[in-house]
Amino acid sequence: MDETGNLTVSSATCHDTIDDFRNQVYSTLYSMISVVGFFGNGFVLYVLIKTYHEKSAFQVYMINLAVADLLCVCTLPLRVVYYVHKGIWFFGDFLCRLSTYALYVNLYCSIFFMTAMSFFRCIAIVFPVQNINLVTQKKARFVCIGIWIFVILTSSPFLMAVGMIVVVTAAFLVSFMPYHIQRTIHLHFLHNETKPCDSVLRMQKSVVITLSLAASNCCFDPLLYFFSGGNFRKRLSTFRKHSLSSMTYVPRKKASLPEKGEEICKV
């Protein structure tokens, strides 16, 4: 189970160096991603399930994204054990394949889910403009520009929607783009007949770093739920109220009716 590629290394020193670097980086980052991703997405999924009666299409994307992240982070501890023990796999071939499969399923599911969330959020932002009955397209464009500028400066909900788009874009730039750019360069590098030792080490280290960044998208996704608009924040507020009310609830003592012959004291 090796994610650094099948590169032929002429020097044993190069191999030892990249193994030490890989084991340290993967074991450390995967441990942090496992903890943050598990509690972050677990809490979000719990809130969404507790408020599932408030159904919406956007909630479906959020639940699926949280489930994909949880499935991924649940397999990361296996990788941590693997890299802590310097490349010794104790869990059999099936779990090895499942762990790798879960990582890439999460990677591309996150891309598609976040793309869908961003698309529908953008549609929600521009939808009122489309209903404006303007005579010419030129006037409509001017109205759209004016509304965008006005709402950006004055509307907090709009800013939160823009904030979500910024977070999604940042998640793509930080998590996904470096990995896919490096993967393209890596595949091109594999076709080279001559592979100097220092180039091999740099290439393998870049694989380790970019794949770790790709896995870190599990930690960015809980931010998307907060910036997804008032819907999730409303659910979170409802969840908090129900939790507080259940903690502070004190059963009232039932009032007993006066027995026959007794009088109720009147003040």
mmCIF file of C-alpha atoms in Angstrom:
data_model
loop_
_atom_site.group_PDB
_atom_site.id
_atom_site.type_symbol
_atom_site.label_atom_id
_atom_site.label_comp_id
_atom_site.label_asym_id
_atom_site.label_seq_id
_atom_site.Cartn_x
_atom_site.Cartn_y
_atom_site.Cartn_z
ATOM 1 C CA MET A 1 0.000 0.000 0.000
ATOM 2 C CA ASP A 2 1.966 2.976 -1.301
ATOM 3 C CA GLU A 3 0.658 6.290 -2.587
ATOM 4 C CA THR A 4 3.945 7.816 -3.687
ATOM 5 C CA GLY A 5 4.026 6.059 -7.052
ATOM 6 C CA ASN A 6 6.123 3.261 -8.477
ATOM 7 C CA LEU A 7 9.349 5.128 -9.096
ATOM 8 C CA THR A 8 12.619 3.325 -9.619
ATOM 9 C CA VAL A 9 15.162 4.690 -7.171
ATOM 10 C CA SER A 10 18.792 3.832 -7.726
ATOM 11 C CA SER A 11 19.929 4.803 -4.243
ATOM 12 C CA ALA A 12 18.787 3.178 -0.995
ATOM 13 C CA THR A 13 19.388 6.467 0.801
ATOM 14 C CA CYS A 14 16.750 8.171 -1.331
ATOM 15 C CA HIS A 15 14.267 5.425 -0.517
ATOM 16 C CA ASP A 16 14.931 5.641 3.218
ATOM 17 C CA THR A 17 14.648 9.429 3.182
ATOM 18 C CA ILE A 18 11.273 9.532 1.446
ATOM 19 C CA ASP A 19 9.961 6.715 3.654
ATOM 20 C CA ASP A 20 10.829 8.618 6.826
ATOM 21 C CA PHE A 21 9.321 11.822 5.469
ATOM 22 C CA ARG A 22 6.198 10.022 4.252
ATOM 23 C CA ASN A 23 5.635 8.155 7.515
ATOM 24 C CA GLN A 24 6.004 11.290 9.627
ATOM 25 C CA VAL A 25 3.794 13.513 7.467
ATOM 26 C CA TYR A 26 1.022 10.991 6.833
ATOM 27 C CA SER A 27 0.814 9.734 10.413
ATOM 28 C CA THR A 28 0.701 13.264 11.844
ATOM 29 C CA LEU A 29 -1.695 14.856 9.352
ATOM 30 C CA TYR A 30 -4.016 11.852 9.080
ATOM 31 C CA SER A 31 -4.293 11.763 12.879
ATOM 32 C CA MET A 32 -5.329 15.422 13.027
ATOM 33 C CA ILE A 33 -7.677 15.053 10.051
ATOM 34 C CA SER A 34 -9.301 12.010 11.675
ATOM 35 C CA VAL A 35 -10.071 13.830 14.929
ATOM 36 C CA VAL A 36 -11.209 17.148 13.430
ATOM 37 C CA GLY A 37 -13.118 15.523 10.569
ATOM 38 C CA PHE A 38 -14.867 12.969 12.770
ATOM 39 C CA PHE A 39 -16.132 15.381 15.417
ATOM 40 C CA GLY A 40 -16.866 18.199 12.957
ATOM 41 C CA ASN A 41 -18.827 16.138 10.459
ATOM 42 C CA GLY A 42 -20.345 13.947 13.161
ATOM 43 C CA PHE A 43 -21.790 16.991 14.925
ATOM 44 C CA VAL A 44 -23.100 18.444 11.659
ATOM 45 C CA LEU A 45 -24.687 15.132 10.659
ATOM 46 C CA TYR A 46 -26.283 14.791 14.110
ATOM 47 C CA VAL A 47 -27.820 18.261 13.866
ATOM 48 C CA LEU A 48 -29.108 17.603 10.348
ATOM 49 C CA ILE A 49 -30.672 14.291 11.354
ATOM 50 C CA LYS A 50 -32.281 15.764 14.484
ATOM 51 C CA THR A 51 -33.857 18.505 12.346
ATOM 52 C CA TYR A 52 -34.642 16.305 9.355
ATOM 53 C CA HIS A 53 -38.319 17.250 9.519
ATOM 54 C CA GLU A 54 -37.285 20.572 7.970
ATOM 55 C CA LYS A 55 -36.565 18.923 4.623
ATOM 56 C CA SER A 56 -34.884 20.760 1.774
ATOM 57 C CA ALA A 57 -32.910 19.825 -1.324
ATOM 58 C CA PHE A 58 -29.869 21.625 0.040
ATOM 59 C CA GLN A 59 -29.981 19.496 3.175
ATOM 60 C CA VAL A 60 -29.687 16.358 1.044
ATOM 61 C CA TYR A 61 -26.362 17.569 -0.340
ATOM 62 C CA MET A 62 -25.106 18.467 3.126
ATOM 63 C CA ILE A 63 -26.030 15.075 4.582
ATOM 64 C CA ASN A 64 -24.389 13.211 1.712
ATOM 65 C CA LEU A 65 -21.261 15.330 1.982
ATOM 66 C CA ALA A 66 -21.031 14.733 5.742
ATOM 67 C CA VAL A 67 -21.549 10.981 5.288
ATOM 68 C CA ALA A 68 -18.829 10.839 2.625
ATOM 69 C CA ASP A 69 -16.442 12.684 4.934
ATOM 70 C CA LEU A 70 -17.242 10.410 7.881
ATOM 71 C CA LEU A 71 -16.679 7.292 5.798
ATOM 72 C CA CYS A 72 -13.310 8.671 4.795
ATOM 73 C CA VAL A 73 -12.130 9.710 8.265
ATOM 74 C CA CYS A 74 -13.199 6.353 9.714
ATOM 75 C CA THR A 75 -10.616 4.650 7.483
ATOM 76 C CA LEU A 76 -7.817 7.136 8.170
ATOM 77 C CA PRO A 77 -6.836 5.541 11.542
ATOM 78 C CA LEU A 78 -5.906 2.408 9.583
ATOM 79 C CA ARG A 79 -3.522 4.513 7.536
ATOM 80 C CA VAL A 80 -2.132 6.113 10.692
ATOM 81 C CA VAL A 81 -1.265 2.675 12.103
ATOM 82 C CA TYR A 82 0.281 1.725 8.763
ATOM 83 C CA TYR A 83 2.583 4.736 8.659
ATOM 84 C CA VAL A 84 3.395 4.680 12.384
ATOM 85 C CA HIS A 85 4.688 1.123 11.903
ATOM 86 C CA LYS A 86 6.769 2.294 8.931
ATOM 87 C CA GLY A 87 4.771 0.687 6.138
ATOM 88 C CA ILE A 88 3.635 -2.554 7.797
ATOM 89 C CA TRP A 89 -0.044 -3.322 7.100
ATOM 90 C CA PHE A 90 -1.822 -5.463 9.710
ATOM 91 C CA PHE A 91 -5.415 -5.405 8.450
ATOM 92 C CA GLY A 92 -5.440 -7.581 5.348
ATOM 93 C CA ASP A 93 -5.844 -6.919 1.662
ATOM 94 C CA PHE A 94 -9.563 -6.092 1.811
ATOM 95 C CA LEU A 95 -9.225 -3.237 4.307
ATOM 96 C CA CYS A 96 -6.192 -1.971 2.414
ATOM 97 C CA ARG A 97 -8.225 -1.682 -0.770
ATOM 98 C CA LEU A 98 -11.226 -0.314 1.136
ATOM 99 C CA SER A 99 -9.131 2.402 2.789
ATOM 100 C CA THR A 100 -7.729 3.600 -0.524
ATOM 101 C CA TYR A 101 -11.148 3.373 -2.155
ATOM 102 C CA ALA A 102 -12.803 5.393 0.634
ATOM 103 C CA LEU A 103 -10.225 8.161 0.315
ATOM 104 C CA TYR A 104 -10.800 8.635 -3.401
ATOM 105 C CA VAL A 105 -14.573 8.221 -3.120
ATOM 106 C CA ASN A 106 -14.583 11.048 -0.593
ATOM 107 C CA LEU A 107 -12.267 13.119 -2.778
ATOM 108 C CA TYR A 108 -14.504 13.058 -5.826
ATOM 109 C CA CYS A 109 -17.829 12.933 -3.967
ATOM 110 C CA SER A 110 -16.781 16.116 -2.190
ATOM 111 C CA ILE A 111 -15.994 17.740 -5.524
ATOM 112 C CA PHE A 112 -19.406 16.878 -6.980
ATOM 113 C CA PHE A 113 -21.386 17.679 -3.825
ATOM 114 C CA MET A 114 -19.675 21.031 -3.334
ATOM 115 C CA THR A 115 -20.136 21.830 -7.014
ATOM 116 C CA ALA A 116 -23.857 21.115 -6.692
ATOM 117 C CA MET A 117 -24.095 23.159 -3.480
ATOM 118 C CA SER A 118 -22.290 26.083 -5.071
ATOM 119 C CA PHE A 119 -24.413 25.918 -8.214
ATOM 120 C CA PHE A 120 -27.725 25.947 -6.363
ATOM 121 C CA ARG A 121 -26.478 28.647 -3.999
ATOM 122 C CA CYS A 122 -25.580 30.824 -6.973
ATOM 123 C CA ILE A 123 -28.998 30.148 -8.499
ATOM 124 C CA ALA A 124 -30.616 31.186 -5.210
ATOM 125 C CA ILE A 125 -28.665 34.435 -5.242
ATOM 126 C CA VAL A 126 -29.524 35.493 -8.799
ATOM 127 C CA PHE A 127 -33.049 34.105 -8.928
ATOM 128 C CA PRO A 128 -34.862 37.338 -7.896
ATOM 129 C CA VAL A 129 -33.084 39.210 -10.669
ATOM 130 C CA GLN A 130 -34.406 36.838 -13.319
ATOM 131 C CA ASN A 131 -37.967 37.707 -12.357
ATOM 132 C CA ILE A 132 -37.509 41.398 -13.062
ATOM 133 C CA ASN A 133 -39.410 42.368 -16.169
ATOM 134 C CA LEU A 134 -37.056 44.555 -18.140
ATOM 135 C CA VAL A 135 -37.463 45.518 -21.761
ATOM 136 C CA THR A 136 -33.901 45.066 -22.990
ATOM 137 C CA GLN A 137 -31.029 42.820 -22.027
ATOM 138 C CA LYS A 138 -28.772 45.843 -21.667
ATOM 139 C CA LYS A 139 -31.001 47.292 -18.947
ATOM 140 C CA ALA A 140 -31.216 43.900 -17.295
ATOM 141 C CA ARG A 141 -27.424 43.677 -17.140
ATOM 142 C CA PHE A 142 -27.199 47.126 -15.549
ATOM 143 C CA VAL A 143 -29.863 46.175 -12.999
ATOM 144 C CA CYS A 144 -28.016 42.944 -12.191
ATOM 145 C CA ILE A 145 -24.735 44.768 -11.644
ATOM 146 C CA GLY A 146 -26.460 47.362 -9.461
ATOM 147 C CA ILE A 147 -28.228 44.730 -7.383
ATOM 148 C CA TRP A 148 -25.028 42.721 -6.912
ATOM 149 C CA ILE A 149 -23.128 45.765 -5.697
ATOM 150 C CA PHE A 150 -25.993 46.937 -3.481
ATOM 151 C CA VAL A 151 -26.662 43.586 -1.875
ATOM 152 C CA ILE A 152 -22.974 42.832 -1.310
ATOM 153 C CA LEU A 153 -22.610 46.078 0.621
ATOM 154 C CA THR A 154 -25.883 45.992 2.563
ATOM 155 C CA SER A 155 -27.124 42.434 2.972
ATOM 156 C CA SER A 156 -25.644 40.120 5.592
ATOM 157 C CA PRO A 157 -27.386 36.971 4.273
ATOM 158 C CA PHE A 158 -25.899 37.686 0.862
ATOM 159 C CA LEU A 159 -22.476 38.094 2.405
ATOM 160 C CA MET A 160 -22.897 34.731 4.118
ATOM 161 C CA ALA A 161 -23.783 33.184 0.749
ATOM 162 C CA VAL A 162 -20.725 34.804 -0.789
ATOM 163 C CA GLY A 163 -18.751 33.550 2.184
ATOM 164 C CA MET A 164 -19.842 30.023 1.364
ATOM 165 C CA ILE A 165 -18.688 30.431 -2.224
ATOM 166 C CA VAL A 166 -15.355 31.734 -0.956
ATOM 167 C CA VAL A 167 -14.997 28.738 1.369
ATOM 168 C CA VAL A 168 -15.849 26.318 -1.446
ATOM 169 C CA THR A 169 -13.337 28.009 -3.726
ATOM 170 C CA ALA A 170 -10.702 27.929 -1.000
ATOM 171 C CA ALA A 171 -11.393 24.238 -0.398
ATOM 172 C CA PHE A 172 -10.872 23.542 -4.081
ATOM 173 C CA LEU A 173 -7.680 25.608 -4.226
ATOM 174 C CA VAL A 174 -6.171 24.246 -1.019
ATOM 175 C CA SER A 175 -7.351 20.624 -1.102
ATOM 176 C CA PHE A 176 -8.028 19.505 -4.635
ATOM 177 C CA MET A 177 -6.111 21.662 -7.098
ATOM 178 C CA PRO A 178 -2.563 20.962 -5.789
ATOM 179 C CA TYR A 179 -3.189 17.209 -5.840
ATOM 180 C CA HIS A 180 -4.497 17.103 -9.390
ATOM 181 C CA ILE A 181 -1.793 19.416 -10.709
ATOM 182 C CA GLN A 182 0.881 17.362 -8.998
ATOM 183 C CA ARG A 183 -0.682 14.122 -10.244
ATOM 184 C CA THR A 184 -0.447 15.335 -13.833
ATOM 185 C CA ILE A 185 3.195 16.294 -13.347
ATOM 186 C CA HIS A 186 3.838 12.987 -11.594
ATOM 187 C CA LEU A 187 2.408 10.937 -14.470
ATOM 188 C CA HIS A 188 4.533 12.882 -16.927
ATOM 189 C CA PHE A 189 7.572 12.310 -14.714
ATOM 190 C CA LEU A 190 7.017 8.539 -14.738
ATOM 191 C CA HIS A 191 7.584 8.463 -18.504
ATOM 192 C CA ASN A 192 11.081 9.898 -18.184
ATOM 193 C CA GLU A 193 13.781 7.315 -18.721
ATOM 194 C CA THR A 194 16.295 9.037 -16.465
ATOM 195 C CA LYS A 195 15.163 9.841 -12.948
ATOM 196 C CA PRO A 196 17.793 11.602 -10.808
ATOM 197 C CA CYS A 197 17.669 10.790 -7.120
ATOM 198 C CA ASP A 198 16.947 14.359 -6.001
ATOM 199 C CA SER A 199 14.126 14.684 -8.539
ATOM 200 C CA VAL A 200 12.598 11.416 -7.362
ATOM 201 C CA LEU A 201 12.662 12.595 -3.750
ATOM 202 C CA ARG A 202 11.091 15.949 -4.577
ATOM 203 C CA MET A 203 8.390 14.250 -6.634
ATOM 204 C CA GLN A 204 7.571 11.719 -3.921
ATOM 205 C CA LYS A 205 7.473 14.394 -1.219
ATOM 206 C CA SER A 206 5.112 16.466 -3.342
ATOM 207 C CA VAL A 207 2.810 13.433 -3.633
ATOM 208 C CA VAL A 208 2.792 13.054 0.155
ATOM 209 C CA ILE A 209 2.006 16.724 0.766
ATOM 210 C CA THR A 210 -0.664 17.141 -1.930
ATOM 211 C CA LEU A 211 -2.466 13.914 -1.016
ATOM 212 C CA SER A 212 -2.549 15.029 2.617
ATOM 213 C CA LEU A 213 -4.050 18.342 1.502
ATOM 214 C CA ALA A 214 -6.646 16.455 -0.543
ATOM 215 C CA ALA A 215 -7.647 14.449 2.527
ATOM 216 C CA SER A 216 -7.939 17.659 4.575
ATOM 217 C CA ASN A 217 -11.137 18.594 2.715
ATOM 218 C CA CYS A 218 -12.957 16.662 5.455
ATOM 219 C CA CYS A 219 -12.004 19.483 7.820
ATOM 220 C CA PHE A 220 -13.130 22.264 5.473
ATOM 221 C CA ASP A 221 -16.585 20.814 4.837
ATOM 222 C CA PRO A 222 -18.091 21.711 8.267
ATOM 223 C CA LEU A 223 -17.415 25.359 7.400
ATOM 224 C CA LEU A 224 -19.618 24.934 4.331
ATOM 225 C CA TYR A 225 -22.566 24.005 6.505
ATOM 226 C CA PHE A 226 -22.238 27.239 8.468
ATOM 227 C CA PHE A 227 -21.934 29.359 5.314
ATOM 228 C CA SER A 228 -24.732 27.483 3.528
ATOM 229 C CA GLY A 229 -27.191 30.182 4.525
ATOM 230 C CA GLY A 230 -29.643 30.610 7.360
ATOM 231 C CA ASN A 231 -31.051 27.129 6.891
ATOM 232 C CA PHE A 232 -28.361 25.227 8.768
ATOM 233 C CA ARG A 233 -27.877 28.019 11.294
ATOM 234 C CA LYS A 234 -31.606 27.894 11.970
ATOM 235 C CA ARG A 235 -31.386 24.131 12.458
ATOM 236 C CA LEU A 236 -28.430 24.600 14.787
ATOM 237 C CA SER A 237 -30.381 27.171 16.802
ATOM 238 C CA THR A 238 -33.367 24.814 17.002
ATOM 239 C CA PHE A 239 -31.096 21.984 18.075
ATOM 240 C CA ARG A 240 -29.539 24.112 20.820
ATOM 241 C CA LYS A 241 -32.948 25.203 22.115
ATOM 242 C CA HIS A 242 -34.175 21.613 22.271
ATOM 243 C CA SER A 243 -30.980 20.519 24.003
ATOM 244 C CA LEU A 244 -31.189 23.306 26.602
ATOM 245 C CA SER A 245 -34.881 22.720 27.214
ATOM 246 C CA SER A 246 -34.307 18.998 27.772
ATOM 247 C CA MET A 247 -31.476 19.751 30.220
ATOM 248 C CA THR A 248 -33.416 22.353 32.217
ATOM 249 C CA TYR A 249 -36.773 20.555 32.197
ATOM 250 C CA VAL A 250 -38.103 19.899 35.703
ATOM 251 C CA PRO A 251 -41.291 17.813 35.960
ATOM 252 C CA ARG A 252 -44.032 19.640 37.787
ATOM 253 C CA LYS A 253 -45.645 18.103 40.823
ATOM 254 C CA LYS A 254 -49.207 17.177 40.140
ATOM 255 C CA ALA A 255 -51.760 19.108 42.200
ATOM 256 C CA SER A 256 -54.050 16.813 44.199
ATOM 257 C CA LEU A 257 -57.757 17.456 44.444
ATOM 258 C CA PRO A 258 -59.153 18.111 47.911
ATOM 259 C CA GLU A 259 -60.799 15.129 49.471
ATOM 260 C CA LYS A 260 -64.425 15.176 50.457
ATOM 261 C CA GLY A 261 -65.068 17.353 53.491
ATOM 262 C CA GLU A 262 -61.971 19.472 52.937
ATOM 263 C CA GLU A 263 -62.101 23.108 51.934
ATOM 264 C CA ILE A 264 -59.710 24.902 49.684
ATOM 265 C CA CYS A 265 -57.998 27.749 51.492
ATOM 266 C CA LYS A 266 -58.714 31.048 49.835
ATOM 267 C CA VAL A 267 -56.521 34.043 50.441
#
